[in-house]
mmCIF file with all atom_site columns, C-alpha atoms in Angstrom:
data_model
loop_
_atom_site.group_PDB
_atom_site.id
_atom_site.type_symbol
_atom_site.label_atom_id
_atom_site.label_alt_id
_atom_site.label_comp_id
_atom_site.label_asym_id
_atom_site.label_entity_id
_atom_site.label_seq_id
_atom_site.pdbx_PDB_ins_code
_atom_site.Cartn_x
_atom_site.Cartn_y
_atom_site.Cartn_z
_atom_site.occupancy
_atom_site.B_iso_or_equiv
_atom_site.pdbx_formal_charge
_atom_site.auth_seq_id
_atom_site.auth_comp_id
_atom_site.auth_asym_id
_atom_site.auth_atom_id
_atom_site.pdbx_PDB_model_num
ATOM 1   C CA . UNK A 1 1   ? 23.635  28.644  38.656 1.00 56.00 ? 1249 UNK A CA 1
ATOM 2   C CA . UNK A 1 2   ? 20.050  28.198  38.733 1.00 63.00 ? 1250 UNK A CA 1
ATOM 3   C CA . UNK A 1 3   ? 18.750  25.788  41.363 1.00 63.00 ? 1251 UNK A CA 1
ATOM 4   C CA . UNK A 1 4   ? 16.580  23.988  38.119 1.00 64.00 ? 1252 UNK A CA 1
ATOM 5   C CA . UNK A 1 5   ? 19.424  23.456  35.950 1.00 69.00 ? 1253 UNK A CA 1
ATOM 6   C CA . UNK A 1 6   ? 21.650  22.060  39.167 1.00 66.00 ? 1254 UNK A CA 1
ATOM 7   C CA . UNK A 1 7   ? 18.645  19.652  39.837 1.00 63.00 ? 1255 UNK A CA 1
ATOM 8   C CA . UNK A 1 8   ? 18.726  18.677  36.109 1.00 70.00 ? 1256 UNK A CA 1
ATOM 9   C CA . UNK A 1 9   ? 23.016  18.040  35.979 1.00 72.00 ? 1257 UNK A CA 1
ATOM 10  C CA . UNK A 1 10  ? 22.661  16.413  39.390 1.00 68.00 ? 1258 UNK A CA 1
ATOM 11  C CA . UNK A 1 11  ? 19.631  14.170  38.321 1.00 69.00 ? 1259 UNK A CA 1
ATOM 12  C CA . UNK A 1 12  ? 21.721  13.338  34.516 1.00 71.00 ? 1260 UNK A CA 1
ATOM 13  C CA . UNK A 1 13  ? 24.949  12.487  36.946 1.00 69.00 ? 1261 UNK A CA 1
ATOM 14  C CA . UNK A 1 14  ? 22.972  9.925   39.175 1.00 66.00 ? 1262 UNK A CA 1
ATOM 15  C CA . UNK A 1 15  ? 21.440  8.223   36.520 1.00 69.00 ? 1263 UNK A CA 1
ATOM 16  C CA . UNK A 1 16  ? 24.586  7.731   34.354 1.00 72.00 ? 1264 UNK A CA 1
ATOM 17  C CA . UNK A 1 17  ? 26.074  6.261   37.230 1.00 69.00 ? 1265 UNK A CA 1
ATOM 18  C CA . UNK A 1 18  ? 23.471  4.107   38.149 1.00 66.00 ? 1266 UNK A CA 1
ATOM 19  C CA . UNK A 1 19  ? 23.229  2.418   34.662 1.00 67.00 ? 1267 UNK A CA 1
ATOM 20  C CA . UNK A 1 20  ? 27.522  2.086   34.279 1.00 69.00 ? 1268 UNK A CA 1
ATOM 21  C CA . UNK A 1 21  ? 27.415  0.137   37.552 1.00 65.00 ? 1269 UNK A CA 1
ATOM 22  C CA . UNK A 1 22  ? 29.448  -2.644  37.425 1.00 64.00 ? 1270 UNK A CA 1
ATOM 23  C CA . UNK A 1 23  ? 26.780  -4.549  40.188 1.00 63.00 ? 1271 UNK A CA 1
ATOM 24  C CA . UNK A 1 24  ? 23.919  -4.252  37.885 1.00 59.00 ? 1272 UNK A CA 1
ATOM 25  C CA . UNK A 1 25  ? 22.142  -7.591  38.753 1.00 58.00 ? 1273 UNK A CA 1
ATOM 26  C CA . UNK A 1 26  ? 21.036  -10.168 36.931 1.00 54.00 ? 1274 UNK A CA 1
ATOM 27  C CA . UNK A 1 27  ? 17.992  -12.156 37.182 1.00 56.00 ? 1275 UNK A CA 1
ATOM 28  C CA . UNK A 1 28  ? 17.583  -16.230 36.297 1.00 57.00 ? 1276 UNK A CA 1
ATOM 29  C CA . UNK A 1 29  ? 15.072  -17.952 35.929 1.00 53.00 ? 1277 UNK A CA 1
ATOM 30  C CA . UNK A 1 30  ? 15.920  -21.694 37.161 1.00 55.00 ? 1278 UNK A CA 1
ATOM 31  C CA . UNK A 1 31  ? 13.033  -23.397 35.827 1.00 54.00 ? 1279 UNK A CA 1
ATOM 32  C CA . UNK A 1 32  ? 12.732  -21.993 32.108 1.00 50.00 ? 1280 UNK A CA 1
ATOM 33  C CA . UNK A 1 33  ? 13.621  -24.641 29.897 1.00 50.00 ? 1281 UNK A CA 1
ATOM 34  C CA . UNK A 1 34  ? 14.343  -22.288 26.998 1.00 47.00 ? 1282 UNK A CA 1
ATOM 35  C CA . UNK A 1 35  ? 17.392  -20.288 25.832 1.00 50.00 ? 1283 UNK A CA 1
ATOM 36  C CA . UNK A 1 36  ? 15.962  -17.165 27.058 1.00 50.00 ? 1284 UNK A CA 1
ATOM 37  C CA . UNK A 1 37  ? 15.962  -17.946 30.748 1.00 48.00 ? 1285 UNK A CA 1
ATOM 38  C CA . UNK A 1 38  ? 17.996  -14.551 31.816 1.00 53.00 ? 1286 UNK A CA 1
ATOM 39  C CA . UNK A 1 39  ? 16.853  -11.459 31.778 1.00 55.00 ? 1287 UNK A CA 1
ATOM 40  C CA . UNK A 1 40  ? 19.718  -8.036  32.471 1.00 58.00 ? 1288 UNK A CA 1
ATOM 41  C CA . UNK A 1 41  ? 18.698  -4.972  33.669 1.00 58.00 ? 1289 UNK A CA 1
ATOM 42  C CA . UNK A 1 42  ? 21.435  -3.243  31.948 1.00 60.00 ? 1290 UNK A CA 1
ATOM 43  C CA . UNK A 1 43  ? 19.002  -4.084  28.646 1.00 56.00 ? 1291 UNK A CA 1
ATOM 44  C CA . UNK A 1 44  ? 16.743  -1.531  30.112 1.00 59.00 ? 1292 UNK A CA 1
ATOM 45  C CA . UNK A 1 45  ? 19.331  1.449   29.772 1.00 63.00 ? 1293 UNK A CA 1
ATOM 46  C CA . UNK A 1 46  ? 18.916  1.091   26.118 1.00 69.00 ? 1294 UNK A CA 1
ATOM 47  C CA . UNK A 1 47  ? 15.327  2.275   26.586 1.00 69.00 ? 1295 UNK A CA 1
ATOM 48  C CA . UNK A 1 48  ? 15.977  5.958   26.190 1.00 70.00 ? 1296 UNK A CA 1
ATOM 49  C CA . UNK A 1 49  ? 18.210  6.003   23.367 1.00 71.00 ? 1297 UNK A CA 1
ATOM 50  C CA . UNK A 1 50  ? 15.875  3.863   21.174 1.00 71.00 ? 1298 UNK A CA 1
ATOM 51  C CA . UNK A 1 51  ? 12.706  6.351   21.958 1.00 75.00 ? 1299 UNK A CA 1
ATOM 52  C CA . UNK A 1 52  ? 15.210  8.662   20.652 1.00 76.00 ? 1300 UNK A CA 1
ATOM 53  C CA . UNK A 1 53  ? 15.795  6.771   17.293 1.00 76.00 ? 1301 UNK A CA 1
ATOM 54  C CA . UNK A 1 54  ? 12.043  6.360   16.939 1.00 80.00 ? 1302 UNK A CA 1
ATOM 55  C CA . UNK A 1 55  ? 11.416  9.991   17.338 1.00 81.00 ? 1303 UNK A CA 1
ATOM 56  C CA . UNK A 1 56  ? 14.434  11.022  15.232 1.00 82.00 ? 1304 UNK A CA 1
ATOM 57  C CA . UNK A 1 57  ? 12.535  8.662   12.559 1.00 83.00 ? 1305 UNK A CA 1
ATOM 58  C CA . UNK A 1 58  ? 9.604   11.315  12.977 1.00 82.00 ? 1306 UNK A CA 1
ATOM 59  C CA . UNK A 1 59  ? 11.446  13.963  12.581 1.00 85.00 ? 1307 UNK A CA 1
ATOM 60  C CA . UNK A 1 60  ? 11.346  14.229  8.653  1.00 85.00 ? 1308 UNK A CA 1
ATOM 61  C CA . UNK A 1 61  ? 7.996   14.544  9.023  1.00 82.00 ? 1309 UNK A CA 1
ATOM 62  C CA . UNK A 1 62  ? 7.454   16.951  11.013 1.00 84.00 ? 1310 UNK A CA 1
ATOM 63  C CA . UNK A 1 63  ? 10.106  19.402  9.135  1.00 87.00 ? 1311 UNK A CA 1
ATOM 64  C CA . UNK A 1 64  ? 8.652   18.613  6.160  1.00 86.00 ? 1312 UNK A CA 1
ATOM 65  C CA . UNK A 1 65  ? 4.742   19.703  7.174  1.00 84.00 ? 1313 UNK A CA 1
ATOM 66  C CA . UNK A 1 66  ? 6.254   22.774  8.941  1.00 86.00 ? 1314 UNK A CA 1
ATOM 67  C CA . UNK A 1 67  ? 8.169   23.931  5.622  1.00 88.00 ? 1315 UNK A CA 1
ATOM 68  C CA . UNK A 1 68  ? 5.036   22.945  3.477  1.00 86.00 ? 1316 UNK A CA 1
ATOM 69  C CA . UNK A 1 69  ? 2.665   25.315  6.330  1.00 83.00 ? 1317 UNK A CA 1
ATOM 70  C CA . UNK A 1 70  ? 5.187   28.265  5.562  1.00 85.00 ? 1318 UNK A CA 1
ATOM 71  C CA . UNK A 1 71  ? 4.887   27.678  1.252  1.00 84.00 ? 1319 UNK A CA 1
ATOM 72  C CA . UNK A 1 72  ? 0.801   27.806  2.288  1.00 83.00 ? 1320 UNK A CA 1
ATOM 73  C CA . UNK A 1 73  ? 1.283   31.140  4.258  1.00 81.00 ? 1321 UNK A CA 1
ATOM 74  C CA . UNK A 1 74  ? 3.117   32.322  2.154  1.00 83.00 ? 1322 UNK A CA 1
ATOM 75  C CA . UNK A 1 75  ? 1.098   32.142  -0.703 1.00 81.00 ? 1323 UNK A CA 1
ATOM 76  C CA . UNK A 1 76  ? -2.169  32.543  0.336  1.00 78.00 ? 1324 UNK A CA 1
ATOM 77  C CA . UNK A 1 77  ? -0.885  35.617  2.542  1.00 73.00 ? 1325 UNK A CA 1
ATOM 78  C CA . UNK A 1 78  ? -3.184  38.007  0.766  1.00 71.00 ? 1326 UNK A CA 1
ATOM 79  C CA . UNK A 1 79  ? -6.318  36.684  2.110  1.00 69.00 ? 1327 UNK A CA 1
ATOM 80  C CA . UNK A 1 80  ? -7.612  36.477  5.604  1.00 66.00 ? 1328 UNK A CA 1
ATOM 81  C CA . UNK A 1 81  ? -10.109 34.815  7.917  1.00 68.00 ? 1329 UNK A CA 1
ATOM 82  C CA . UNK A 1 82  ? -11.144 31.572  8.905  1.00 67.00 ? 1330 UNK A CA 1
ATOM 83  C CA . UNK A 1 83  ? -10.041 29.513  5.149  1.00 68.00 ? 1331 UNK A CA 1
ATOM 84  C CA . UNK A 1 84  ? -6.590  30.820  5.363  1.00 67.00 ? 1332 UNK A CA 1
ATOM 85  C CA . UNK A 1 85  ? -4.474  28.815  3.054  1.00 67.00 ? 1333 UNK A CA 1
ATOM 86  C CA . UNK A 1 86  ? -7.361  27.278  1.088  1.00 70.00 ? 1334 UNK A CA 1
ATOM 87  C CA . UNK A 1 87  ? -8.096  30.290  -0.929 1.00 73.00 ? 1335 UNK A CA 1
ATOM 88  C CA . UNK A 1 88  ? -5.857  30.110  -3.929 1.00 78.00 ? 1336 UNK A CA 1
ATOM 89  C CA . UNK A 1 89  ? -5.859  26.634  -5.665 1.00 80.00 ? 1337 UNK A CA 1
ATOM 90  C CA . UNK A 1 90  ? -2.234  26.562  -5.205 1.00 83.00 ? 1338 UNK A CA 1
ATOM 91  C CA . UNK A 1 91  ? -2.099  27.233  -1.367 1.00 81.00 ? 1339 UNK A CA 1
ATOM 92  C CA . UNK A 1 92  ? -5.092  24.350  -1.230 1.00 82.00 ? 1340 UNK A CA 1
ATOM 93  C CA . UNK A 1 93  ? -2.741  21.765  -2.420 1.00 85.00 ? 1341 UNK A CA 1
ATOM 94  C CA . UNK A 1 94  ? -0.065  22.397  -0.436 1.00 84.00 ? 1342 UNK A CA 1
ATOM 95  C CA . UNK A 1 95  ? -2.378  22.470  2.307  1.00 83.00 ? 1343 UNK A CA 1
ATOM 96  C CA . UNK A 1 96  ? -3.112  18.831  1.467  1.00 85.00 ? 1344 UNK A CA 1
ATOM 97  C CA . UNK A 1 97  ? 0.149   17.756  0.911  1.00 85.00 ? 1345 UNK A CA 1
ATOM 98  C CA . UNK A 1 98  ? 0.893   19.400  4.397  1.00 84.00 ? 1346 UNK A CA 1
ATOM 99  C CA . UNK A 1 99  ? -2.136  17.391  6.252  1.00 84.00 ? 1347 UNK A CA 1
ATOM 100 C CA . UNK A 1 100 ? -0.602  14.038  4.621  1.00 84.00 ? 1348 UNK A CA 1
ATOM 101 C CA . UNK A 1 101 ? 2.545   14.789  5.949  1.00 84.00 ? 1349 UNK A CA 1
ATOM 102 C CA . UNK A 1 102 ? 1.441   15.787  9.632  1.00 83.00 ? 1350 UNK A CA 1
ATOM 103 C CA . UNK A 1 103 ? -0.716  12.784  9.345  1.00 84.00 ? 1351 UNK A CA 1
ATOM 104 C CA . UNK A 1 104 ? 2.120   10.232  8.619  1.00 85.00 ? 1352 UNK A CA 1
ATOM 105 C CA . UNK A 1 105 ? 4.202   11.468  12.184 1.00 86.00 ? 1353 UNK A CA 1
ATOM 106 C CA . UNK A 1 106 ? 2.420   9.332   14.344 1.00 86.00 ? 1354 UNK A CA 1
ATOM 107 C CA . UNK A 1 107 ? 1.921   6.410   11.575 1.00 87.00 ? 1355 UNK A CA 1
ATOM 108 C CA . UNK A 1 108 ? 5.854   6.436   11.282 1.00 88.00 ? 1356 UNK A CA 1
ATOM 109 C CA . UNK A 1 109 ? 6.559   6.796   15.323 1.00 86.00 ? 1357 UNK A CA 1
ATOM 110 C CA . UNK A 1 110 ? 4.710   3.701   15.584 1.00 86.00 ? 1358 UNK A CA 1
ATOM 111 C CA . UNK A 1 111 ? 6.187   2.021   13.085 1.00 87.00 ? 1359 UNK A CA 1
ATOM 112 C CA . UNK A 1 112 ? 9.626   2.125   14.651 1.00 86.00 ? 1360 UNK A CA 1
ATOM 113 C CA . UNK A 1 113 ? 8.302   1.499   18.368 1.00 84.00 ? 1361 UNK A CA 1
ATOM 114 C CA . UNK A 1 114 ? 6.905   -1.550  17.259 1.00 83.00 ? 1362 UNK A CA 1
ATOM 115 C CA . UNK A 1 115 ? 10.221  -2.329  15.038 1.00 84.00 ? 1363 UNK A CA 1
ATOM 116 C CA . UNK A 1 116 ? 12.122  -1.403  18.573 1.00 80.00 ? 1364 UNK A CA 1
ATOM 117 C CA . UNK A 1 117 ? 10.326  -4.127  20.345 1.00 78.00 ? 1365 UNK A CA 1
ATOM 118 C CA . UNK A 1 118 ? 9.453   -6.702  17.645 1.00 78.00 ? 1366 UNK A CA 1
ATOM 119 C CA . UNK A 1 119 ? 12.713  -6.016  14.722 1.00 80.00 ? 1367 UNK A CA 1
ATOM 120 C CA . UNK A 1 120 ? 11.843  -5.591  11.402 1.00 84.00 ? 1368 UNK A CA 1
ATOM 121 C CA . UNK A 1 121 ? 9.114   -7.925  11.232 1.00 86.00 ? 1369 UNK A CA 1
ATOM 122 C CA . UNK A 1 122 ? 7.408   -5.494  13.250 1.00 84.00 ? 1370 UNK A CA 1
ATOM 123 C CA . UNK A 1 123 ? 7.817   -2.286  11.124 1.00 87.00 ? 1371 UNK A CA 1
ATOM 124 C CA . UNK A 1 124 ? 4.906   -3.040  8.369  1.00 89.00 ? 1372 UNK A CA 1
ATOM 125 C CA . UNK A 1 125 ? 2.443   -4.295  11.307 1.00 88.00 ? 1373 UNK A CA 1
ATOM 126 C CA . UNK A 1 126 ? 3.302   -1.758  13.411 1.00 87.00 ? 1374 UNK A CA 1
ATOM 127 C CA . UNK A 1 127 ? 2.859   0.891   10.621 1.00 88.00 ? 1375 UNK A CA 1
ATOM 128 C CA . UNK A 1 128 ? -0.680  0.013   10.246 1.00 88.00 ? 1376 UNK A CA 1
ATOM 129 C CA . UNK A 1 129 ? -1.949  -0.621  13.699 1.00 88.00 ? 1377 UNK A CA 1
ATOM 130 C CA . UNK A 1 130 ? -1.249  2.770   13.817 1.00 87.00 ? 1378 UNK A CA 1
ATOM 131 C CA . UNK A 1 131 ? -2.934  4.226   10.757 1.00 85.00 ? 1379 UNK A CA 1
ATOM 132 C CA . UNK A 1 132 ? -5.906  2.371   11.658 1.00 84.00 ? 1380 UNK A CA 1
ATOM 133 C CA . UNK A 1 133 ? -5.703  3.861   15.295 1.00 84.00 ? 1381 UNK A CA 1
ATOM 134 C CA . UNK A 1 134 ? -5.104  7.165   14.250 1.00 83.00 ? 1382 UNK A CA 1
ATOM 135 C CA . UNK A 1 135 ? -7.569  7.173   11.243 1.00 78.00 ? 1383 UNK A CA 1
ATOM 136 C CA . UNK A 1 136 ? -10.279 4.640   11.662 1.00 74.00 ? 1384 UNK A CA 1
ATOM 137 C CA . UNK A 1 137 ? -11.858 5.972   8.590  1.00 74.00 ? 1385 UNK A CA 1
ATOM 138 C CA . UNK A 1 138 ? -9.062  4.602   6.158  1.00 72.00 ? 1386 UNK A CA 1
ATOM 139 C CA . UNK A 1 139 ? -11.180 1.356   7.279  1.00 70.00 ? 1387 UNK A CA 1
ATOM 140 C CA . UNK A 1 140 ? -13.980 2.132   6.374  1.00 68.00 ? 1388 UNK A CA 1
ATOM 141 C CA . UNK A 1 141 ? -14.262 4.789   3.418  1.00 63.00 ? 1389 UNK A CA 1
ATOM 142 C CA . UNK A 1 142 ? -16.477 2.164   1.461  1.00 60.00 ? 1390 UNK A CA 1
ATOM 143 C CA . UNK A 1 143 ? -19.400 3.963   2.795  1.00 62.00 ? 1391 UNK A CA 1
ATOM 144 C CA . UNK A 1 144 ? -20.343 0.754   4.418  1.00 62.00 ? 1392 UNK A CA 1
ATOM 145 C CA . UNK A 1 145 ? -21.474 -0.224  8.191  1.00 63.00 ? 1393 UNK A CA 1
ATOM 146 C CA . UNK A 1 146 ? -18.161 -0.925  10.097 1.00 59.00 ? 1394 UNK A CA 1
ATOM 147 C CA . UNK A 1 147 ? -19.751 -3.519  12.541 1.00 63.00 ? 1395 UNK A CA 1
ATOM 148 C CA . UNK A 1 148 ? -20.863 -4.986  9.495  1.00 66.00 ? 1396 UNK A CA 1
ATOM 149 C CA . UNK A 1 149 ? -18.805 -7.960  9.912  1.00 62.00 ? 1397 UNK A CA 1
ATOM 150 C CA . UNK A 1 150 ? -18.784 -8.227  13.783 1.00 65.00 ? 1398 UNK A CA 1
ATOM 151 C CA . UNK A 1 151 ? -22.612 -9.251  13.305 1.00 68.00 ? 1399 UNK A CA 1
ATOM 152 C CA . UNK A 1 152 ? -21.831 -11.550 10.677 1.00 68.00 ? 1400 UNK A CA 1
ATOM 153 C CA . UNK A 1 153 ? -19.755 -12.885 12.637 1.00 67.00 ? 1401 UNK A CA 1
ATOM 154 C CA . UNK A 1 154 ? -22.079 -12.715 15.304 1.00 69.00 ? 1402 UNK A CA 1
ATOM 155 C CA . UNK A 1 155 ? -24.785 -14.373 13.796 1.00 70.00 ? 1403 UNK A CA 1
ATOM 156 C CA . UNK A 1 156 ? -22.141 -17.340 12.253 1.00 65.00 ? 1404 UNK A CA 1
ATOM 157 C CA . UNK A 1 157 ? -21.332 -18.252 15.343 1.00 66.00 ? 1405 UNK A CA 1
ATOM 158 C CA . UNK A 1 158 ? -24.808 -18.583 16.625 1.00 66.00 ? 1406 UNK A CA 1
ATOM 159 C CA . UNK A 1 159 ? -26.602 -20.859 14.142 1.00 62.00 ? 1407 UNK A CA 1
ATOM 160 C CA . UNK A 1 160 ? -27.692 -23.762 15.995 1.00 51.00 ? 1408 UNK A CA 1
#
């Protein structure tokens, strides 16, 4: 057996035995006042399978894009060069619908980390925190200054 893949079974052992321990502690806090006083570490072995969830959310995506980029190669095959798959009018709009798939991955992976934390109030908020992170311009395609309102604001705030 390769020494890698005896590090890697060793390494999964340990760590499924650490988080079934029966003596996994648990921590109060004496002087909260509210319900939520206690705080498990076994809630941390729940980490890994909901980053899995998230990403498994993502996954449509990602197929989908990938499948689309094949259509594109495949019909634009003819040509070559820099604009491959822009060259027939066909193989252009898959190419978009590709690039608005791709796009939406990270949109959607954020989406679900932020409903993992939050619940499901956090899916819409989390959904566009990351569309604005991951294209600012969405913000500000009115072809107007985006610190616009940071010095109105600015200035409001500093009338005498």
């Amino acid at each position: 057996m390769e020494p890698k893949m005896l590090f890697m079974m060793v390494k999964l052992f340990v760590i499924k035995r650490y988080l079934n321990h029966d003596r996994l502690t648990t921590i109060k806090n004496k002087s909260a006042s509210d319900e939520v006083g206690e705080i498990s570490l076994k809630q941390f072995k729940y980490v890994s399978r909901n980053l899995l969830v998230e990403v498994s959310r993502m996954l449509p995506f990602v197929v989908t894009g990938g499948i689309i980029l094949g259509i594109v190669f495949l019909l634009d095959s003819g040509y070559t060069g820099s604009d491959f798959g822009t060259k027939c009018p066909i193989a252009r709009w898959f190419s978009g619908l590709r690039k608005i798939a791709f796009a939406m991955m990270i949109p959607i992976l954020g989406a679900y980390v932020a409903y993992s934390i939050v619940g499901p109030q956090g899916l819409l908020l989390g959904m566009i925190a990351d569309l604005a992170a991951t294209a600012p311009e969405m913000l500000y395609s009115s072809g107007q200054d985006p610190t616009k309102w940071v010095n109105e604001l600015a200035v409001y705030y500093h009338q005498d």
